Short mmCIF file of C-alpha atoms in Angstrom, two decimals:
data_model
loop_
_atom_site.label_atom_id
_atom_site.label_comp_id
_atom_site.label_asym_id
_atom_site.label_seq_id
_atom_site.Cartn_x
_atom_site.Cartn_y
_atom_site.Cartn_z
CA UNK E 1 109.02 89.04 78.00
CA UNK E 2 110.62 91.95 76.07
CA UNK E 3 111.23 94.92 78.95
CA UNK E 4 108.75 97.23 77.38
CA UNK E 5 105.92 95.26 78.56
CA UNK E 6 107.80 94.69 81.84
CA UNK E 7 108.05 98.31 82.30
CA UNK E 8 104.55 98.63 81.50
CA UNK E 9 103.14 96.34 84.01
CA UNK E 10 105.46 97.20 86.62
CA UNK E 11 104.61 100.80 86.08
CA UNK E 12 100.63 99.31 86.94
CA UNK E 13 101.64 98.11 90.02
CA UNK E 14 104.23 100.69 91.19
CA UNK E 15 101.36 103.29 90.83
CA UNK E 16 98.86 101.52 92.60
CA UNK E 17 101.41 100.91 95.42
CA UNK E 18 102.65 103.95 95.05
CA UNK E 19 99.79 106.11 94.66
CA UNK E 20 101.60 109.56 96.16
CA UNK E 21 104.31 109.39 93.39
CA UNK E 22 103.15 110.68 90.06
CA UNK E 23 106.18 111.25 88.05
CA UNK E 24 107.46 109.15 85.72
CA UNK E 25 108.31 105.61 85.65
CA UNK E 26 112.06 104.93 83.97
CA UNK E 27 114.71 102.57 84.30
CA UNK E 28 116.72 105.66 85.78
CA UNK E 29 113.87 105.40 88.75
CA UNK E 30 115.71 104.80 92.44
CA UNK E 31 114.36 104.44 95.73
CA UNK E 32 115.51 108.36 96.22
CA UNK E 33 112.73 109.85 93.62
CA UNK E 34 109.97 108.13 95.59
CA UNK E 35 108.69 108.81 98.99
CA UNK E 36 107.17 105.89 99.74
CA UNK E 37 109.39 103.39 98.24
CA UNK E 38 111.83 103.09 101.45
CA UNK E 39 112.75 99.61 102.67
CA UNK E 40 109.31 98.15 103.61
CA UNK E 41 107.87 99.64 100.54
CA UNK E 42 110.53 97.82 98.77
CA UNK E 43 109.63 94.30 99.84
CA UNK E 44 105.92 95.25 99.02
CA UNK E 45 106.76 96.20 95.65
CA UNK E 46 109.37 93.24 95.45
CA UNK E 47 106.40 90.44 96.63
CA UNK E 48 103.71 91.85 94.62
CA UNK E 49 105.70 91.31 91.69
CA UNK E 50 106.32 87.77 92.92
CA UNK E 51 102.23 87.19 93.28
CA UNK E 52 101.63 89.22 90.02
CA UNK E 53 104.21 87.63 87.56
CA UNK E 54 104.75 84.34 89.24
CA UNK E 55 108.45 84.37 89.98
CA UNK E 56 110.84 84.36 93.30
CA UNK E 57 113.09 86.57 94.09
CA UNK E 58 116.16 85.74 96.91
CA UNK E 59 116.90 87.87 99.50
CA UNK E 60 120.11 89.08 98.01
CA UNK E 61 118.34 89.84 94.98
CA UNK E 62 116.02 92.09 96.51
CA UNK E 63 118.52 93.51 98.50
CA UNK E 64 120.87 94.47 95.76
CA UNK E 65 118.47 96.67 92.97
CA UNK E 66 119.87 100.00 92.52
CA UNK E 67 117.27 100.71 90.38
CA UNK E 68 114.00 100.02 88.18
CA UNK E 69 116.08 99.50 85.35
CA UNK E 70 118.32 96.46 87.52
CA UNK E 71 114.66 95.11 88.42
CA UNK E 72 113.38 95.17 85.01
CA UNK E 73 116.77 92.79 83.66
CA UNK E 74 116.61 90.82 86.86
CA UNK E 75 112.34 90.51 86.15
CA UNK E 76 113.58 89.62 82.34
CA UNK E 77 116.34 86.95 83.11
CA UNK E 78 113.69 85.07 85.29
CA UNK E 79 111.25 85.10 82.46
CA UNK E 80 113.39 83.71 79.71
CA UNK E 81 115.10 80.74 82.15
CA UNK E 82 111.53 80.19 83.46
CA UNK E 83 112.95 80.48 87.36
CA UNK G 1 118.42 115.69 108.26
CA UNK G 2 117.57 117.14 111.58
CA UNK G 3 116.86 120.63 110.11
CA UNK G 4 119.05 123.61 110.64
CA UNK G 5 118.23 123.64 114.56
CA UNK G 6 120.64 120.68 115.51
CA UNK G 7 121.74 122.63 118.49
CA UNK G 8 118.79 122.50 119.82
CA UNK G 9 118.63 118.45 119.76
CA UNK G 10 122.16 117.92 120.83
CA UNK G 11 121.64 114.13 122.03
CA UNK G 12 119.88 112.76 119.27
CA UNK G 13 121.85 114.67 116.51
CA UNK G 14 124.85 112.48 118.58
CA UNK G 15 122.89 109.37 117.66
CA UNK G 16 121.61 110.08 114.95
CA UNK G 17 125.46 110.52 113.49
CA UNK G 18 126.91 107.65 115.34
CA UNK G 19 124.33 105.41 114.02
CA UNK G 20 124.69 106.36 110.58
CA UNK G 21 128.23 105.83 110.65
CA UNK G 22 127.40 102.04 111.61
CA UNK G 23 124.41 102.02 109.46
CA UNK G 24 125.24 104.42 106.34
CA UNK G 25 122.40 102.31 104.41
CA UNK G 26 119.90 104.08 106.81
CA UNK G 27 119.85 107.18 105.62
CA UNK G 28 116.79 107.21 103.37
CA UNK G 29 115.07 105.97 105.96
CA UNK G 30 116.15 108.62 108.98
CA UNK G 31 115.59 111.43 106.64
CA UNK G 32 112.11 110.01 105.95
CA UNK G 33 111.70 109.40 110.27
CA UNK G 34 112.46 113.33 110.87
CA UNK G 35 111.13 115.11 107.60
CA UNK G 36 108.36 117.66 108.39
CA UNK G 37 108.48 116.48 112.06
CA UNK G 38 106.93 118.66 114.59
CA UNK G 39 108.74 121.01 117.33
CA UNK G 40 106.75 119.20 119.59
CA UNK G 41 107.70 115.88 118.36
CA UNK G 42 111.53 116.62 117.86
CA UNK G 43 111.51 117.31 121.60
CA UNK G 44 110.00 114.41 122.39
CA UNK G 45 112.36 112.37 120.79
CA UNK G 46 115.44 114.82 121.99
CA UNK G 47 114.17 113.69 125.34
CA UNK G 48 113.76 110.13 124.23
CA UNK G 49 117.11 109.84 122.81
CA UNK G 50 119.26 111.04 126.38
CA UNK G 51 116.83 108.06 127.78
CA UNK G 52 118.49 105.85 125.60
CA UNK G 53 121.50 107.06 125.70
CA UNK G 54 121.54 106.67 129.58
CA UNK G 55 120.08 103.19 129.26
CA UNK G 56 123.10 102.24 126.59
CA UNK G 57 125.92 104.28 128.75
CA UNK G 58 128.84 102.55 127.72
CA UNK G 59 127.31 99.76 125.45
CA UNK G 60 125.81 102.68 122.86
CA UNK G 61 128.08 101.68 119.97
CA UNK G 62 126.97 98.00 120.35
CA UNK G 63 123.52 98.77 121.00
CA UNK G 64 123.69 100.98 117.46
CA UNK G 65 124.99 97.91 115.94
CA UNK G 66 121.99 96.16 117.31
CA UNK G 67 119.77 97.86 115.93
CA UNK G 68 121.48 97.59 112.38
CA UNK G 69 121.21 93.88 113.03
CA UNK G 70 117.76 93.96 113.94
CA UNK G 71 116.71 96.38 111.18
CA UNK G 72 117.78 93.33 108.72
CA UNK G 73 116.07 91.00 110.99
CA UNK G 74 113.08 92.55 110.68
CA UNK G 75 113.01 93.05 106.31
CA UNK G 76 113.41 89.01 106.24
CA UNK G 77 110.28 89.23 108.61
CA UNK G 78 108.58 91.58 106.38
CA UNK G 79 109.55 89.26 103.41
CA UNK G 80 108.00 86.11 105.28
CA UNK G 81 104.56 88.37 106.33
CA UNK G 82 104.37 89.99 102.76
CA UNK G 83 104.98 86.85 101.13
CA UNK G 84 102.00 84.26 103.50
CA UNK G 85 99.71 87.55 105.20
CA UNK G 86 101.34 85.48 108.48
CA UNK G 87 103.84 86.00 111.38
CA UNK G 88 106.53 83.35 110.77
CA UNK G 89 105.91 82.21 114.33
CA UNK G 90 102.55 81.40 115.82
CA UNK G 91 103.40 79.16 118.96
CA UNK G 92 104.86 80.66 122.26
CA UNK G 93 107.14 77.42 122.37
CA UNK G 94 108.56 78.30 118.89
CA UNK G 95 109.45 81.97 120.13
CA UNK G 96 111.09 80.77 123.23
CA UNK G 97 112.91 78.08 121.40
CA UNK G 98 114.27 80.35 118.53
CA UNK G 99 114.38 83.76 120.42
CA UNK G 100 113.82 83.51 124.33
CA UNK G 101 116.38 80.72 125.10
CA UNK G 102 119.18 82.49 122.89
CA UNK G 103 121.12 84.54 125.70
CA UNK G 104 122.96 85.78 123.29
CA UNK G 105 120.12 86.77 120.27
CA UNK G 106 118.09 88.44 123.04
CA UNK G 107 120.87 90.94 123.84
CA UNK G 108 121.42 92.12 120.59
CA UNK G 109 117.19 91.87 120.17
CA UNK G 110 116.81 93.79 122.88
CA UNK G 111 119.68 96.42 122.56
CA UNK G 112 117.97 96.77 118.91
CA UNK G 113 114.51 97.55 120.44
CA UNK G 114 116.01 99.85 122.60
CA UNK G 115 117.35 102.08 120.08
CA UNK G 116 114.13 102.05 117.70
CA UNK G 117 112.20 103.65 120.43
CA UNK G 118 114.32 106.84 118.41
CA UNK G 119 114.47 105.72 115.35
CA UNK G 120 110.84 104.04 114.35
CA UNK G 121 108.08 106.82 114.80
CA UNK G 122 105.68 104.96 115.91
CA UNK G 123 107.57 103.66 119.19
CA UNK G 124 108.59 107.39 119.98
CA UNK G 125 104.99 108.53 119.21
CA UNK G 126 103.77 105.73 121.93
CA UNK G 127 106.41 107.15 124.48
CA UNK G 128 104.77 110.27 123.64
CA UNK G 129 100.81 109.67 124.13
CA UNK G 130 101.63 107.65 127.13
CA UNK G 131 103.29 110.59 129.21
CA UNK G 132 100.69 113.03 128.06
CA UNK G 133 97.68 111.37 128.01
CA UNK G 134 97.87 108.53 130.09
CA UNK G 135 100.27 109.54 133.01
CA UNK G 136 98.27 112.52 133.25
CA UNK G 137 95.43 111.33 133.70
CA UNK G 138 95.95 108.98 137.01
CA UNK G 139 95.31 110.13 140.58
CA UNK G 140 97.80 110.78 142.70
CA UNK G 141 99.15 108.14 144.84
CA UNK G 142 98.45 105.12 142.31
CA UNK G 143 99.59 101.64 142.77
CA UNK G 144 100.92 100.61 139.72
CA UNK G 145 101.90 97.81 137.57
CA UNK G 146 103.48 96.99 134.48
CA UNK G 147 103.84 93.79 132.82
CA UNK G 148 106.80 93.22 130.94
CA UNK G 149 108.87 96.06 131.07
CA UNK G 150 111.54 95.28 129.26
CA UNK G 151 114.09 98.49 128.16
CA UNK G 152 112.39 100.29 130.90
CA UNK G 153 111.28 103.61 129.35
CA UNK G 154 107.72 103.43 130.18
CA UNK G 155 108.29 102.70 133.43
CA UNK G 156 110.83 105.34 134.30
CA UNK G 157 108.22 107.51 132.45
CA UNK G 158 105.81 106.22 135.33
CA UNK G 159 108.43 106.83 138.06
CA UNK G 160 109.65 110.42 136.69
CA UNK G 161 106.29 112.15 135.43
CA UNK G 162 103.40 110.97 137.44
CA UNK G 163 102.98 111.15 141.63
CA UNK G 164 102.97 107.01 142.02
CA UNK G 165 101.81 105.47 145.25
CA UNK G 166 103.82 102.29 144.87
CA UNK G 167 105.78 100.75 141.18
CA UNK G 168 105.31 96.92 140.59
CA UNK G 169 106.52 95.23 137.37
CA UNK G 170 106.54 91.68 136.57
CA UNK G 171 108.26 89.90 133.89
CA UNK G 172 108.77 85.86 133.08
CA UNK G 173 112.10 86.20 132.63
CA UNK G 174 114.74 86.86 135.38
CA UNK G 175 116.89 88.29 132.29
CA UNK G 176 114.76 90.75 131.57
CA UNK G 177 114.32 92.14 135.30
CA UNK G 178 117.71 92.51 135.42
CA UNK G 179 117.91 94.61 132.00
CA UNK G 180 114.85 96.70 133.46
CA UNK G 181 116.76 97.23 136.71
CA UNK G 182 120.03 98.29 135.23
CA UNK G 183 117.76 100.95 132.96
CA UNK G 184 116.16 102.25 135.94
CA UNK G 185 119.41 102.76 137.38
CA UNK G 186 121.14 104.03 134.72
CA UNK G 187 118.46 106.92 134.05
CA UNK G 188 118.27 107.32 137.94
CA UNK G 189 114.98 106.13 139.30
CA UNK G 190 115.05 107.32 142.99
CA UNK G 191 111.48 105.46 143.53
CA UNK G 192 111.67 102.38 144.86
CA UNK G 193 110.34 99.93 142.16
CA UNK G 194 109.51 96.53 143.05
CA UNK G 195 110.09 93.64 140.32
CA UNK G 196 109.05 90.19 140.48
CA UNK G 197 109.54 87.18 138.11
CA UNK G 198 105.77 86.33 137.78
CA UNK G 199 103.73 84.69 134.76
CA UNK G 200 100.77 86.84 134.61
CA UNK G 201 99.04 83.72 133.74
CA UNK G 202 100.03 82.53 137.67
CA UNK G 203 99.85 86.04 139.11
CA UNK G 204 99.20 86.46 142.57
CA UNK G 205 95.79 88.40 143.38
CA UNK G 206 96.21 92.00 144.06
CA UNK G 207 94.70 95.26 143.03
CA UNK G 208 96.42 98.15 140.71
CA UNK G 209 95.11 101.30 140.06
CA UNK G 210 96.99 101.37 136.77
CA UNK G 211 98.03 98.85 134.65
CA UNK G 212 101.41 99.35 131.84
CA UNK G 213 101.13 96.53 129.13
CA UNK G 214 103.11 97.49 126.44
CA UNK G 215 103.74 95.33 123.50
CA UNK G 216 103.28 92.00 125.08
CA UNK G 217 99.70 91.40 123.40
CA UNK G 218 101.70 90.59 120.08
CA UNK G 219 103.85 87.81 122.31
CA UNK G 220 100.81 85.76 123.56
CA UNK G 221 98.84 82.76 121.97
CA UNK G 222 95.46 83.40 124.15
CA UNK G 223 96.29 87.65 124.38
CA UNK G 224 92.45 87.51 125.53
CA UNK G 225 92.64 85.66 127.99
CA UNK G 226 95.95 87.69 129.44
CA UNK G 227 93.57 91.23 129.40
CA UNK G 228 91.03 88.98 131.01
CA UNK G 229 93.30 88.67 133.95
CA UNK G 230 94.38 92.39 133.77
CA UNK G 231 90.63 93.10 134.76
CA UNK G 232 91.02 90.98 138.03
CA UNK G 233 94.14 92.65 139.00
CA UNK G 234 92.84 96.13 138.21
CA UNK G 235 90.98 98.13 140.54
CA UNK G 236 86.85 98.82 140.30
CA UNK G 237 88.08 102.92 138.73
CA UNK G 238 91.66 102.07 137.76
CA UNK G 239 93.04 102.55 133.93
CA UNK G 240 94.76 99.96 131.71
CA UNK G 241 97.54 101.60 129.39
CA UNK G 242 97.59 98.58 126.35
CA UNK G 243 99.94 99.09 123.31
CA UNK G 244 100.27 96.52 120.49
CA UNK G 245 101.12 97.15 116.94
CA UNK G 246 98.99 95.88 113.95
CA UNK G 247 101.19 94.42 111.07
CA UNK G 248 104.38 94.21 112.58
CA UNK G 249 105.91 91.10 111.84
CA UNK G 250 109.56 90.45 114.16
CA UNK G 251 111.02 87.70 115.27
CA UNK G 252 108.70 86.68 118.21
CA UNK G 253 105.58 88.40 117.05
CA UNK G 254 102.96 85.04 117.20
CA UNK G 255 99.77 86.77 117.49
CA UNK G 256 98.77 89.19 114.44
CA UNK G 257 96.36 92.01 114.92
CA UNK G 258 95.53 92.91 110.98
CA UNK G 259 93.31 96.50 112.03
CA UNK G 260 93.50 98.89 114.94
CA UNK G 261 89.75 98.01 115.26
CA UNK G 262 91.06 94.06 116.56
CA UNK G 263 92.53 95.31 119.28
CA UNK G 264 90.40 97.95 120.25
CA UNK G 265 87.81 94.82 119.85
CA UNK G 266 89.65 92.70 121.90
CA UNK G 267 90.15 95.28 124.69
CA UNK G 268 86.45 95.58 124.59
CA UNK G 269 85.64 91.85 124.66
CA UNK G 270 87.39 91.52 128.02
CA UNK G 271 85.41 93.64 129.75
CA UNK G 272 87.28 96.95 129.52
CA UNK G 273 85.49 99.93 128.66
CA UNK G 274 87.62 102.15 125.98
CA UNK G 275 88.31 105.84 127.64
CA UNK G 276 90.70 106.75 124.54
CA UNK G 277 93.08 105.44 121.82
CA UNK G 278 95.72 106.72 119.58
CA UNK G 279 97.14 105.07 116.12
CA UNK G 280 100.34 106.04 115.56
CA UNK G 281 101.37 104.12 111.72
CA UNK G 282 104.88 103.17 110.96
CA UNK G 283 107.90 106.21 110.10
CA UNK G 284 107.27 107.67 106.91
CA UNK G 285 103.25 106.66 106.21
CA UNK G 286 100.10 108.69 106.95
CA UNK G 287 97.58 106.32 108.89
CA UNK G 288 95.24 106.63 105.73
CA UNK G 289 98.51 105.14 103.86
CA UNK G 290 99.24 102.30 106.49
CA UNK G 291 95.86 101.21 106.10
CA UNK G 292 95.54 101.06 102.94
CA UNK G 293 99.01 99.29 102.77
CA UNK G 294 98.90 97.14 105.76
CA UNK G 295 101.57 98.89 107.19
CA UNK G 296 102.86 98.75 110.60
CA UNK G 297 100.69 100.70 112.99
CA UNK G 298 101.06 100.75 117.00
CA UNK G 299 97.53 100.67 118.53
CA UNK G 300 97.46 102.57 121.85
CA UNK G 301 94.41 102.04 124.03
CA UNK G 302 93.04 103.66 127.77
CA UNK G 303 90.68 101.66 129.53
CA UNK G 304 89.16 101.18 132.32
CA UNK G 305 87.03 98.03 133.89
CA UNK G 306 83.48 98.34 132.39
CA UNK G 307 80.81 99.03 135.18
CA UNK G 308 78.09 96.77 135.84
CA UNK G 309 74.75 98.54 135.06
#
């Protein structure tokens, strides 16, 4: 999956999440330019991409994004090893 | 982070550095606990805070540490609940085989809980409700109760705020009595308060005019049947003070309320007639946003025993 389209559906589900935050949605995004993305928002975001794209992330992987852009390679390495 | 009136909040803006120098990754999240917080409500947890602080005496660094601990505890909770829509645990057996029987995980558990009663918004908000609404609401010379105490507050609340006939609290665990009684030293209960290691399950018969049963719902496989048992121990016009959060998952949460509405429900269903509730939704969400995102939300209810028509 090339990380156009994975910006483009996680933009879907950050916004529905999300729904106070209506700037945009970059791989410069961090936890900082969103109100509602604080640790338990996090792991929301983090499992709903697990139930969306049909992956698994570890704890240390979720633990260690700095920022959409990190989650968007991470999202794009699982795809192409099929983890 | 505290605004520009820190003087004014000298013991929390104490805590507030000392835990972030423990727990520098918390920072997004304590700026988020205090931002566009109330006078009112920075007083309340200025007040809150020298509790704690006076509970934790010496142990405060530790007990900061705790709560780090327990903050990370609680995201690989959050990961399990997100992940299944269930508590990890859902047998009392489990909780005292993994949690309860671990001197040594309960200390740090409960030195954790201790300091989120500052830190998470919902617990401080509780504090809060319970000392105006509830305490002053009671008759003077009430025999009280409270079952599982634990870090104490709400009953020192009880002892400090209100004109108490007599203070009774039971707990299962001898540990815990002894943490309760060191708190209510520590903060200087002059009262005399009687505690008991008693199962409410086995309790003795008596009568209250109040009831205290904070966050123990959550704790219990048959929580019905527990509030069943309140209404036998409470008198025919006394008032039952229950909190329990909805979506909370920690390490020995079995029981899982999904909507205010359950417990209010279950309250109900027991035979209690509801006098007044408060929702108070996790730090950082509106309730209309921990709704909608199944967000943490501590569910306080006032009842008293229905009357027979």
């Amino acid at each position: 999956m090339n990380s156009e389209i994975i910006i483009q559906k996680l933009e879907e589900l950050f916004r529905d999440l999300f729904d106070d935050y209506t700037g945009p949605v970059t791989r410069e995004l961090t936890a900082d330019d969103v109100e509602e993305w604080d640790s338990l928002g996090h792991i929301q975001l983090m499992v709903l991409i697990e139930k969306t794209m049909g992956l698994r992330f570890s704890t240390e992987e979720i633990r260690q994004l700095k920022n959409l852009g990190e989650l968007v390679d991470l999202i794009q390495a699982k795809t192409a090893t099929g983890e | 982070m505290l605004g520009t009136d820190r003087e004014e909040y000298p013991v929390l803006s104490n805590l507030l550095r000392q835990q972030l120098e423990v727990f520098p990754d918390h920072r997004f999240y304590l700026n988020r606990r205090f931002k566009g917080a109330s006078e009112e409500h920075m007083a309340l947890t200025e007040m809150v805070a020298r509790q704690v602080a006076q509970v934790a005496g010496a142990e405060l660094p530790e007990v900061l540490e705790d709560y780090a601990w327990l903050s990370r505890e609680v995201i690989e909770e959050e990961l399990y609940f997100r992940r299944t829509g269930q508590y990890r645990l859902d047998s009392f057996e489990e909780a005292e085989r993994l949690v309860y029987s671990d001197p040594v995980y309960m200390h740090r558990y409960m030195n954790g809980l201790l300091a989120s009663q500052v830190w998470w918004r919902n617990h401080t908000d509780i504090i809060g409700y319970y000392v105006s609404t509830y305490l002053s609401g009671l008759t003077e010379g009430f025999r009280h109760l409270e079952i599982g105490p634990g870090h104490g507050l709400f009953l020192y609340q009880t002892a400090a705020a209100a004109n108490p006939g007599s203070l009774t609290a039971w707990d299962i665990s001898e540990v815990s009595l002894r943490n309760t009684r060191a708190a209510l030293d520590a903060m200087g209960v002059e009262r005399p308060v009687e505690l008991a290691a008693c199962n409410l399950f086995e309790a003795p018969a008596g009568e209250f005019d109040s009831i205290t049963f904070s966050e123990v719902l959550e704790h219990l496989e048959q929580p019905f049947a527990a509030l069943q048992i309140l209404g036998q121990l409470l008198a025919k016009d006394g008032r039952l003070f229950v909190n329990a959060p909805v979506n909370s998952p920690a390490p020995d949460h079995i029981y899982l309320f999904r909507t205010p509405e359950e417990v209010i429900d279950m309250v109900e269903r027991a035979g209690f007639e509801v006098l007044n509730r408060f929702f108070a939704p996790t730090t950082g969400a509106t309730l209309q946003q921990a709704r909608k995102r199944e967000l943490a939300i501590s569910v306080a209810v006032i009842a008293s025993p229905r009357q027979e028509r």
